XYZ file of C-alpha atoms in Angstrom:
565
model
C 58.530 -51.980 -1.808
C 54.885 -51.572 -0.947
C 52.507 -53.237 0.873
C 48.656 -53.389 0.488
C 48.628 -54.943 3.644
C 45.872 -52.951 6.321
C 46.820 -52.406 9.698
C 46.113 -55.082 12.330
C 43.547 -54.687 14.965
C 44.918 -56.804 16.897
C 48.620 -55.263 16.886
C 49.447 -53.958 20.740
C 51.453 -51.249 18.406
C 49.283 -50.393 14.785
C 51.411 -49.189 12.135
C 50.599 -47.116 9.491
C 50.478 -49.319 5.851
C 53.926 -49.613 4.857
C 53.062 -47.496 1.557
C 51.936 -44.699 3.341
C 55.951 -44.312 5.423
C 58.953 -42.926 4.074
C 61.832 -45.411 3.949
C 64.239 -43.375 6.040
C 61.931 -42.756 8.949
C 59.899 -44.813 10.941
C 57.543 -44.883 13.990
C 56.599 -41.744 15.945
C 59.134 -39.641 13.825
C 57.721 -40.551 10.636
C 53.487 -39.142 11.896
C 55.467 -35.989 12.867
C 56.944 -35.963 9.512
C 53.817 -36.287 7.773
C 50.117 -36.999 8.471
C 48.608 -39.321 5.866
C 45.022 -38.651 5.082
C 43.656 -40.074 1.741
C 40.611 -37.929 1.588
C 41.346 -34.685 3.055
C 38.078 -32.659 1.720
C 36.317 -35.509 3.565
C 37.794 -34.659 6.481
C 37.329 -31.151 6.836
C 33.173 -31.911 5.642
C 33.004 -34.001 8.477
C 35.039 -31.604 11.270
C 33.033 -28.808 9.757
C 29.344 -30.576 10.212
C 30.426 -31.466 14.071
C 31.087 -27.590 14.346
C 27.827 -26.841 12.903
C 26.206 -29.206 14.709
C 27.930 -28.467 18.413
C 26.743 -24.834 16.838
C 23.649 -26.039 17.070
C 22.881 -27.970 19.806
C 24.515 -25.675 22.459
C 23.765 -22.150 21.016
C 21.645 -20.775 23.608
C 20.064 -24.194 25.287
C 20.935 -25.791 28.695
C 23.191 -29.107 29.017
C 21.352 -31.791 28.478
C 20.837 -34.584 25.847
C 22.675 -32.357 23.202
C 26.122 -33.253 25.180
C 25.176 -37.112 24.693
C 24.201 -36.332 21.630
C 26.984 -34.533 20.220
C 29.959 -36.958 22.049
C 28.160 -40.079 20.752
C 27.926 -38.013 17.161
C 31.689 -37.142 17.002
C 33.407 -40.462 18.523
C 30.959 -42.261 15.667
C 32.149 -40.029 12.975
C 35.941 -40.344 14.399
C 35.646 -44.148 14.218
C 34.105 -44.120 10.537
C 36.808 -41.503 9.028
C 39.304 -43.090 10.494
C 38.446 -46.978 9.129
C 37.950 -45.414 5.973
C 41.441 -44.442 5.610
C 42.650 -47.930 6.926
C 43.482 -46.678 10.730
C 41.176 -49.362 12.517
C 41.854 -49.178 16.180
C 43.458 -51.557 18.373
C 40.639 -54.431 19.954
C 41.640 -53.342 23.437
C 40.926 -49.266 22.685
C 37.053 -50.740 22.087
C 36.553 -51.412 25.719
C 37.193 -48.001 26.368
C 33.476 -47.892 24.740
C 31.773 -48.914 27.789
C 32.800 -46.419 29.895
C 32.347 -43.875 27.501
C 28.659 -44.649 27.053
C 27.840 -45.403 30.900
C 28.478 -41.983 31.410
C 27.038 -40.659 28.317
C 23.838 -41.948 29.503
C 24.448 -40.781 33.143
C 24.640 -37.111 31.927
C 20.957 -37.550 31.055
C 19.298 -39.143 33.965
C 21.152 -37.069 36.499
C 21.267 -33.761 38.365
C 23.550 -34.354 41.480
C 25.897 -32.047 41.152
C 29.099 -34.728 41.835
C 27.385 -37.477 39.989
C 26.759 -35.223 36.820
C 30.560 -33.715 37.354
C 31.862 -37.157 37.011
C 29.747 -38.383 34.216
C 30.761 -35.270 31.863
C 34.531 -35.704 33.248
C 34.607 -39.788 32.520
C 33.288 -38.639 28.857
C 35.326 -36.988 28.357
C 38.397 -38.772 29.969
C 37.022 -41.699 27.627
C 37.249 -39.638 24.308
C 40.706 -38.063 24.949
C 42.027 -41.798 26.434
C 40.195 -43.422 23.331
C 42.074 -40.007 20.957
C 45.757 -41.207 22.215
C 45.459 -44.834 22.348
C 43.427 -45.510 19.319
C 46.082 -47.735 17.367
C 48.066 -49.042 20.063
C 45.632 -50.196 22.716
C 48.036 -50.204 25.896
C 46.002 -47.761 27.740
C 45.823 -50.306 30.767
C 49.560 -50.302 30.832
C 50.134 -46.396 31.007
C 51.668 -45.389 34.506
C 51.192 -42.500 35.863
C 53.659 -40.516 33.488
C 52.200 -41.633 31.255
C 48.628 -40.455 31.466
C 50.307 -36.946 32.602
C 52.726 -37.202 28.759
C 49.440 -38.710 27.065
C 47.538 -35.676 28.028
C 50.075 -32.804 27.038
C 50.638 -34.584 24.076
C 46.729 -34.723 23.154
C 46.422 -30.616 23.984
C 49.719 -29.990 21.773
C 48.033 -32.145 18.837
C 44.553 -30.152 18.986
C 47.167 -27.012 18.783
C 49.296 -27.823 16.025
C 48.149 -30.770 13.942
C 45.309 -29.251 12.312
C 47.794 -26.011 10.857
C 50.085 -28.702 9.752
C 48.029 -30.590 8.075
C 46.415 -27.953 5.954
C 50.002 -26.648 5.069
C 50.989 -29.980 3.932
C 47.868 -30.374 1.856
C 48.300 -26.980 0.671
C 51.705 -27.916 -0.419
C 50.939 -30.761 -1.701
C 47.899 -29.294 -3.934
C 50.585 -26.656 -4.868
C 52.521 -29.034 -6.590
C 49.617 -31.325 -8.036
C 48.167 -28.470 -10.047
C 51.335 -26.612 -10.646
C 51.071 -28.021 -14.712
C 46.911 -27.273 -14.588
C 45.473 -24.602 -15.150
C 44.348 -22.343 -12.075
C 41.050 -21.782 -10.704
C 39.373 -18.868 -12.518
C 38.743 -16.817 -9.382
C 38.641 -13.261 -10.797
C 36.459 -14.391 -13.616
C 34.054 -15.748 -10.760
C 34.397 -12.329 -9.091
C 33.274 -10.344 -11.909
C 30.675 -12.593 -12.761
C 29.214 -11.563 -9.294
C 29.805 -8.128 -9.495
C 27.811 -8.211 -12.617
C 24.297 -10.785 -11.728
C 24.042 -8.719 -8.423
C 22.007 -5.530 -10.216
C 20.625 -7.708 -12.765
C 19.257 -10.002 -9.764
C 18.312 -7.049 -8.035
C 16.064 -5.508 -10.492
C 14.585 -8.802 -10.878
C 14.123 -8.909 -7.053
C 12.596 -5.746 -7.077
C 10.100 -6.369 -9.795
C 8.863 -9.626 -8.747
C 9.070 -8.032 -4.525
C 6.072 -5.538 -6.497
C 3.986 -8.623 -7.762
C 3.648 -10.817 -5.122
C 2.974 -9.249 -1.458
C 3.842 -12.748 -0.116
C 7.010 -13.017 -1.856
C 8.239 -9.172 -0.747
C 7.220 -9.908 2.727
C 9.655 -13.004 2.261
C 12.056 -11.045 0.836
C 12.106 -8.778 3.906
C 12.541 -11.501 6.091
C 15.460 -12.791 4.016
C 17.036 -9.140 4.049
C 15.989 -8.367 7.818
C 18.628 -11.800 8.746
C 21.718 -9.356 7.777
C 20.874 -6.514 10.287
C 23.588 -5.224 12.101
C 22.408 -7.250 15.463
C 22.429 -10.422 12.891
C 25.256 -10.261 12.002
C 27.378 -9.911 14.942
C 25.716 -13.355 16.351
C 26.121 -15.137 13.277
C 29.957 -14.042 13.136
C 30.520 -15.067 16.631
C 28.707 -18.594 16.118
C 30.512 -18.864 12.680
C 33.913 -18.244 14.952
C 32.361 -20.853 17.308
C 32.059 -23.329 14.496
C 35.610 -23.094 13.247
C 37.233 -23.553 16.770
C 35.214 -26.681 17.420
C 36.062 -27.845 13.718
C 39.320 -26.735 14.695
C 39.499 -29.256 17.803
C 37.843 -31.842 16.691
C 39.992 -32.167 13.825
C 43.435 -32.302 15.913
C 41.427 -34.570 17.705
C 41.213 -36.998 14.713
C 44.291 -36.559 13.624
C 45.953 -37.110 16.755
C 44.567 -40.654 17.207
C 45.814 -40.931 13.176
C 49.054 -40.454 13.597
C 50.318 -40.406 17.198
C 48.328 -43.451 19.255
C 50.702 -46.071 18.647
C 52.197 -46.555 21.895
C 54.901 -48.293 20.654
C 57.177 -46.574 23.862
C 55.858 -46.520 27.187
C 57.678 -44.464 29.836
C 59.705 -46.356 32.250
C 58.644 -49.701 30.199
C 62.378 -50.403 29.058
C 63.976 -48.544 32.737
C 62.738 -46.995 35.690
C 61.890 -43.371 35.475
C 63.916 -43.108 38.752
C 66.514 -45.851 39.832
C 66.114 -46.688 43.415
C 68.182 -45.721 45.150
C 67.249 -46.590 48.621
C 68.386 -49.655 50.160
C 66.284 -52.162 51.936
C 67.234 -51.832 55.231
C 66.105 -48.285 55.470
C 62.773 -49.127 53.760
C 61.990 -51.648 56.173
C 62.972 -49.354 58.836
C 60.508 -47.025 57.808
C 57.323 -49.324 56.843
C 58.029 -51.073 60.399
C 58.185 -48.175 62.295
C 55.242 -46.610 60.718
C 53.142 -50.614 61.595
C 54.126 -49.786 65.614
C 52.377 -46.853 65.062
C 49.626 -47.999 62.938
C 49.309 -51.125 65.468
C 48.892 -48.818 68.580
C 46.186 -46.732 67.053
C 44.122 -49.758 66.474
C 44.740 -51.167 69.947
C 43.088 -48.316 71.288
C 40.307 -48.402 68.983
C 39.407 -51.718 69.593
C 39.710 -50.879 73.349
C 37.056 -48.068 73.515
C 35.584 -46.933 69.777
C 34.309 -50.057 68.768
C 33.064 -50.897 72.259
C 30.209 -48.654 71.211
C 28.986 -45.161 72.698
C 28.991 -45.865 76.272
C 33.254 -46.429 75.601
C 33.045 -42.745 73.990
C 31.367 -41.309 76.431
C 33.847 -42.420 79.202
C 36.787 -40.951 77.037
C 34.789 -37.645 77.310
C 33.653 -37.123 74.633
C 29.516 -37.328 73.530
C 28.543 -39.811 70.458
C 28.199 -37.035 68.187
C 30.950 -35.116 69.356
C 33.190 -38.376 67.982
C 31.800 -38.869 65.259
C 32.716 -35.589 64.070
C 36.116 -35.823 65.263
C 39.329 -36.891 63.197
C 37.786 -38.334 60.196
C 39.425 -36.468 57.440
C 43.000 -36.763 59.351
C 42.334 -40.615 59.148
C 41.434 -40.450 55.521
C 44.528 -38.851 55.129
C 46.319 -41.197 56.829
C 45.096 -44.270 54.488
C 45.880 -41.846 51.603
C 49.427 -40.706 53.091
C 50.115 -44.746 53.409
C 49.238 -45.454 50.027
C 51.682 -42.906 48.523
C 54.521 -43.916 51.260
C 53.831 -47.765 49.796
C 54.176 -46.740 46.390
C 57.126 -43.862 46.861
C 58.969 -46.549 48.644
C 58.451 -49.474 46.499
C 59.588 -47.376 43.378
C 62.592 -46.132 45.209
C 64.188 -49.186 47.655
C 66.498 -51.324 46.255
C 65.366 -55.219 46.156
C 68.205 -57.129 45.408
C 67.127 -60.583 46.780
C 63.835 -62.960 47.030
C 64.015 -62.528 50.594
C 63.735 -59.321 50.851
C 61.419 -58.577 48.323
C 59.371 -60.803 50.304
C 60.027 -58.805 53.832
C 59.052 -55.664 51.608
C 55.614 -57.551 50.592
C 55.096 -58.585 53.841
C 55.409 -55.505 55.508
C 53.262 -53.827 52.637
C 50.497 -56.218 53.866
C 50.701 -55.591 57.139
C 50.658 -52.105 56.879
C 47.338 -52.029 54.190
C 45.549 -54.525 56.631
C 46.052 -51.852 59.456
C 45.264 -49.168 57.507
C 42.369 -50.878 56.367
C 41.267 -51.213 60.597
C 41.598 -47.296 60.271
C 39.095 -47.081 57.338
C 37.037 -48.939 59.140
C 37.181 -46.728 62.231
C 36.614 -43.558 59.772
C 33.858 -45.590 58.385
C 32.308 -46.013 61.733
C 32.413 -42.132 62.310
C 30.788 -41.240 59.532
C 27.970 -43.946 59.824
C 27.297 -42.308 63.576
C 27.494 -38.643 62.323
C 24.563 -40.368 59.629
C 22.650 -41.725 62.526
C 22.753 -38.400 64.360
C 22.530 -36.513 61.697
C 21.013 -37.847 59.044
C 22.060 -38.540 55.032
C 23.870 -35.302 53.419
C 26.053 -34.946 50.343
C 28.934 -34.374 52.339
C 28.345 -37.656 54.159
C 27.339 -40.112 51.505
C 30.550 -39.162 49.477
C 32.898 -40.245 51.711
C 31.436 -43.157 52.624
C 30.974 -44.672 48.983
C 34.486 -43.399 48.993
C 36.419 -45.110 52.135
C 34.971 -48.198 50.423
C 36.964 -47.431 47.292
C 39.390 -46.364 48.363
C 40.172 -49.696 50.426
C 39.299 -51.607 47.438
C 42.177 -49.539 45.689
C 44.780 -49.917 48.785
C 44.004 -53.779 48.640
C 44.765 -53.532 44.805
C 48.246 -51.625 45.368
C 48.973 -54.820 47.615
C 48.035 -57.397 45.183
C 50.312 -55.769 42.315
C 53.361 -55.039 44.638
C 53.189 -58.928 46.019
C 52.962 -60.201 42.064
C 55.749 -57.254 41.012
C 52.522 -55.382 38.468
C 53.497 -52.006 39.851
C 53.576 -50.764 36.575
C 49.347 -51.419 36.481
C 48.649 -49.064 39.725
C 47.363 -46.318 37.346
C 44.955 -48.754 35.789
C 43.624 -50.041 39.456
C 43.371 -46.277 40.391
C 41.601 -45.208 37.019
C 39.443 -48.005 37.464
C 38.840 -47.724 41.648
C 37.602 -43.964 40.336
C 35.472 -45.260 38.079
C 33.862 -47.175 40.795
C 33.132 -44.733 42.807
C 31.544 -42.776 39.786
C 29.554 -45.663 39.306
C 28.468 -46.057 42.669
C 27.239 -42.865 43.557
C 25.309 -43.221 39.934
C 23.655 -46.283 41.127
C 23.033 -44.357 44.950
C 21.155 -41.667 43.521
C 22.481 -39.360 46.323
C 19.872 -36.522 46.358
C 16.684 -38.956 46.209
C 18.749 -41.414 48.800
C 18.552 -38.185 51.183
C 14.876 -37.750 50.817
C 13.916 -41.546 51.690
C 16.370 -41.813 54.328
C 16.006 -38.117 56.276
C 11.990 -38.196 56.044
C 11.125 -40.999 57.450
C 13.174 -40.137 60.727
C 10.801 -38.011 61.803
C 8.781 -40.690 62.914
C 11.464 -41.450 65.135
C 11.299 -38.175 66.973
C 14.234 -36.141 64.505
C 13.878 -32.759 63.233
C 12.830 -32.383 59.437
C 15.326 -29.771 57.949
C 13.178 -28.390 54.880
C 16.112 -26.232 53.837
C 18.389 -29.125 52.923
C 15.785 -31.173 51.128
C 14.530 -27.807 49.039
C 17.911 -27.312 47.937
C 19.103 -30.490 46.758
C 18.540 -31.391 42.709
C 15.993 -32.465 40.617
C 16.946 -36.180 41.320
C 15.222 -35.863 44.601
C 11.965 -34.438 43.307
C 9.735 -36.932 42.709
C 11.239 -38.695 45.829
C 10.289 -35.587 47.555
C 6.500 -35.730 46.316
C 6.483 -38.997 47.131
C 6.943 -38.498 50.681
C 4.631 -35.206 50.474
C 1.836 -38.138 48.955
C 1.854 -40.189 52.124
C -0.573 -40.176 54.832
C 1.399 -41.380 57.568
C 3.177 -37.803 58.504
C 1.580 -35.132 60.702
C 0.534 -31.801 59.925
C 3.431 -30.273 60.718
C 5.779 -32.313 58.117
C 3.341 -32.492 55.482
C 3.395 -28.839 55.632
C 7.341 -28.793 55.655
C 7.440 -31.005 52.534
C 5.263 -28.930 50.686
C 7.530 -25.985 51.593
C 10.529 -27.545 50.338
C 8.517 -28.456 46.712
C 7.056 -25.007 46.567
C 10.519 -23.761 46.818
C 10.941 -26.050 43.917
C 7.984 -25.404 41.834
C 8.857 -21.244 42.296
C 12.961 -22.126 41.206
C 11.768 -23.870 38.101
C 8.829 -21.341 37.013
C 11.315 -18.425 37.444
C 14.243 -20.065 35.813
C 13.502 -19.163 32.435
C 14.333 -22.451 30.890
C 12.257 -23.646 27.844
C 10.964 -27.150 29.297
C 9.808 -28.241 25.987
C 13.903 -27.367 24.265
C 14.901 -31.073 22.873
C 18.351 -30.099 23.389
C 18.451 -29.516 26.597
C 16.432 -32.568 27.576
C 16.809 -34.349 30.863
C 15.315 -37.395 32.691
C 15.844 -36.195 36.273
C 14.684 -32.628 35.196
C 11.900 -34.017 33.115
C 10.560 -36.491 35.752
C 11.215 -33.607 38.415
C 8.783 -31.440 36.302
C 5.768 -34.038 35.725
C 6.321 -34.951 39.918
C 5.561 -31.088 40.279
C 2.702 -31.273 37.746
C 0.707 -33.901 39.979
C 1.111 -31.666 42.995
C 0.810 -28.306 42.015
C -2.717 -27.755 42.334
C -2.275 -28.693 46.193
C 0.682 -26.085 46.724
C -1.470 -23.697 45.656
C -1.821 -22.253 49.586
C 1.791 -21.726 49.446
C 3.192 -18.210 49.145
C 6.402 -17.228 48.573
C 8.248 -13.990 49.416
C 10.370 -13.326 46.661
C 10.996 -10.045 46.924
C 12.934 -11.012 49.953
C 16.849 -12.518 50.675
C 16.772 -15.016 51.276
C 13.741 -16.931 49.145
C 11.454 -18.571 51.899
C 8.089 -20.269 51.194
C 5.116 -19.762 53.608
C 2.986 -22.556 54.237
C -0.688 -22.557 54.774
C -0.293 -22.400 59.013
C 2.408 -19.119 57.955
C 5.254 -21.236 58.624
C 8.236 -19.789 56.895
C 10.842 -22.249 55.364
C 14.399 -20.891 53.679
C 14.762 -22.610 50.451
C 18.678 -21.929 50.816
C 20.829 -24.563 52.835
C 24.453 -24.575 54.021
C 25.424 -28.248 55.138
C 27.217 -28.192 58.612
C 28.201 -31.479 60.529
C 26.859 -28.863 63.737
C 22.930 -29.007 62.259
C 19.957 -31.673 61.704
């Protein structure tokens, strides 16, 4: 019997309308069976405009607000064509909106290479997490497997949805106009074959009149060279394959988001199979260790530097030393918690307790050992200076201890099935954060101003970070309170700028490929650029170096090392 009953939003699992499914099949097996799409010409008008327009917006132009513009564009259109044809998504799917525009908007206020990385990869994380959960809404449930299934599932759809569909609505036309008559095709065809002298005597006649309109007419003709026509077959191939994905895309998140089975929801993707004793064994034996470490850095690494130095070692010497081996140690613990709590048998309140406890234990000493990598990183900062390769792991150590803290939390109230979510969500952090840092301009305003303290300015790193630190950059170059010498080596570092963007080719004034770092970076150059005019630069040289007025030469090429200011 039918129903005229429209999906629930609200449904953890969103069923098609009962009309639209075969009696003898259900669930997942009856989507596969077939894809139910009211309006199919609407469909392909609107997969075919986002390949036009991704045709347009990317077709010789940099990255820049076309990518917001064309993400924002196609989730839009998704969410329309979709409600149209009664598939509204599930309430919790929506919150997967607010990531998905943070970083939208992050793609075009920032240059920093990680930060930008990020922002593109959460966008498009978002769009393929918002593709496969779009009527069932249990994305903060998925495990680990689960993400890993959702995503091979997602790249199989783009494959083979879109062919099926069209065969099915070719079939299905087939048989609708089977007792109709056909299309006249052939008559079409020789009506062609026919208007196309008569058109083009009339073309030729009128081409003689009007000197405007032949001219025109030229121009119309001089678009199907042989040049022409090679780009507009390649773009025209473009266009299909992003049709193409966009519509498995669609009808993906029509007809296989449900969620309705999660893996390892109803049983463990591996029994454990370890008993307790042995677990314990191992996560006690591994706290000895873990307890001795920290012993001995509270005896001599957080007595400060004169405690280093009596080790042997100088302050900068150990603060170099062993921090990615300790990162890997907190990483190495949080897989042994997890491995181990997914494998040990638990058969008893007490001893899931003794497992929690010694869980605990062994996050709160790993956490002492964050803190010690912390600490090395903060004094390679102090003798060093800010760098990209020591700002990320320091917004990360704190994330990353945020996430170990998490793993506790869920194993103590048995929610080990929501790790993924706490890690998916401890990455998002750290996105976020180093967003919100502004890494490249953080350089500028914390390197600079240590020169008053007697440090070295290296121009070469702060010429060859991103546009973000530009205007920082100028900023610095603006005040009064530097000497000679590091006025001169700021202006260096923008004229290396100023020459990168003149010769770069890129057409500032190209909408599409708009930018508010770059923009702002260009307009910061603008105010200075009549005072860099005393600034040469010897590009016919490798590598590029900019001479300042005193004939100071400056590389405008860095390569970080933990061995150099």
């Amino acid at each position: 019997m039918e129903s005229k009953k429209q999906p629930s939003s609200d449904a953890t699992v969103a069923a098609i309308p009962a009309a639209q499914v075969p009696a003898t099949k259900t669930g997942e097996q009856a989507a596969r069976a077939r894809i139910h799409i009211k309006q199919p010409v609407q469909l392909g008008l609107v997969v075919l405009f986002l390949g036009w327009l991704f045709d347009l917006l990317f077709w010789k132009s940099l990255i820049g607000a076309n990518f917001a513009l064309f993400s924002v564009i196609s989730v839009l259109a998704g969410l329309i064509l979709l409600v149209v044809e009664g598939y509204r998504p599930a309430r919790n799917t929506l919150w997967l909106l607010l990531p998905f525009l943070f970083f939208v908007v992050i793609t075009m206020i920032r240059q920093e290479p990680l930060t930008i990385f990020l922002a593109y990869t959460f966008v498009l994380f978002s769009m393929g997490l918002l593709a496969s959960t779009y009527l069932g809404g249990r994305w903060f449930q998925y495990g680990l497997a689960d993400y890993f299934s959702k995503v091979i599932r997602l790249l199989a759809g783009i494959l083979y949805l879109p062919t099926e569909f069209f065969t099915q609505v070719r079939k299905e036309q087939v048989e609708r106009e089977s007792n109709k008559r056909s299309f006249p095709l052939w008559a079409l065809v020789r009506g062609v074959v026919i208007a196309i002298p008569i058109v083009a005597l009339f073309a030729f006649l009128l081409a003689s009149a009007d000197v405007v309109f032949k001219q025109k007419l030229g121009e119309f003709f001089a678009l199907f060279n042989p040049g022409n026509l090679a780009e507009y077959f390649l773009r025209l191939i473009l266009i299909l394959i992003c049709a193409y994905i966009v519509g498995g895309v669609f009808l993906h998140a029509a007809s296989q988001s449900r969620d309705e089975k999660l893996i390892g929801e109803e049983k463990p993707v591996v029994k454990p199979f370890l008993g307790f004793t042995e677990s314990a064994v191992v996560l006690a034996s591994v706290s000895i260790l873990f307890i001795a470490f920290v012993i001995i850095q509270f005896q001599y690494f957080f007595g400060g530097e004169t405690n280093i130095g009596v080790a042997g070692y100088t302050y900068s010497q150990y603060a170099r030393r062993g921090f990615n081996e300790l990162v890997i140690v907190a990483f190495c613990s949080l897989v042994m918690i997890l491995g181990l709590s997914t494998v040990t048998r638990r058969e008893h309140e007490t001893e899931k307790r003794i497992y929690s406890g010694l869980s605990v234990g062994i996050v709160a000493l790993v956490m002492v050992i964050l803190v010690s990598a912390y600490q090395r990183i903060s004094l390679a900062i102090d003798w060093h200076g800010f760098s990209r390769l020591r700002i990320y792991p320091r917004v990360f150590l704190v994330w990353l201890g945020v996430l170990l803290v998490a793993v506790v939390l869920l194993e103590i109230f048995r929610r080990e099935r929501y790790f993924a979510f706490a890690a998916v969500l401890a990455s998002l952090g750290f996105a976020i954060s180093l967003t919100l840092v502004n890494v490249d301009a953080a350089i500028v305003k914390h390197n600079v101003p240590r020169v008053l303290q007697g440090k070295n300015l290296n121009v070469a790193h702060l010429a060859s970070l991103s546009a973000d630190a530009v205007p920082a950059l100028v900023q610095e170059y603006q005040s009064t309170v530097y000497p000679q010498s590091v006025h001169e080596g700021l202006g260096a570092a923008l004229a290396c700028y100023l020459y990168a963007y003149s010769s770069s080719g890129v057409d500032a004034n190209d909408w599409r490929s708009f930018n508010l770092s770059r923009w702002q970076a260009y307009d910061a150059l603008r105010q200075v650029q009549f005072s860099l005019q005393d600034y040469g630069m010897n590009d016919n040289r490798w590598p590029v170096r900019a001479r300042t007025p005193s004939n100071v030469l400056y590389d405008c090429l860095y390569y970080d090392s933990t061995e150099e200011e």
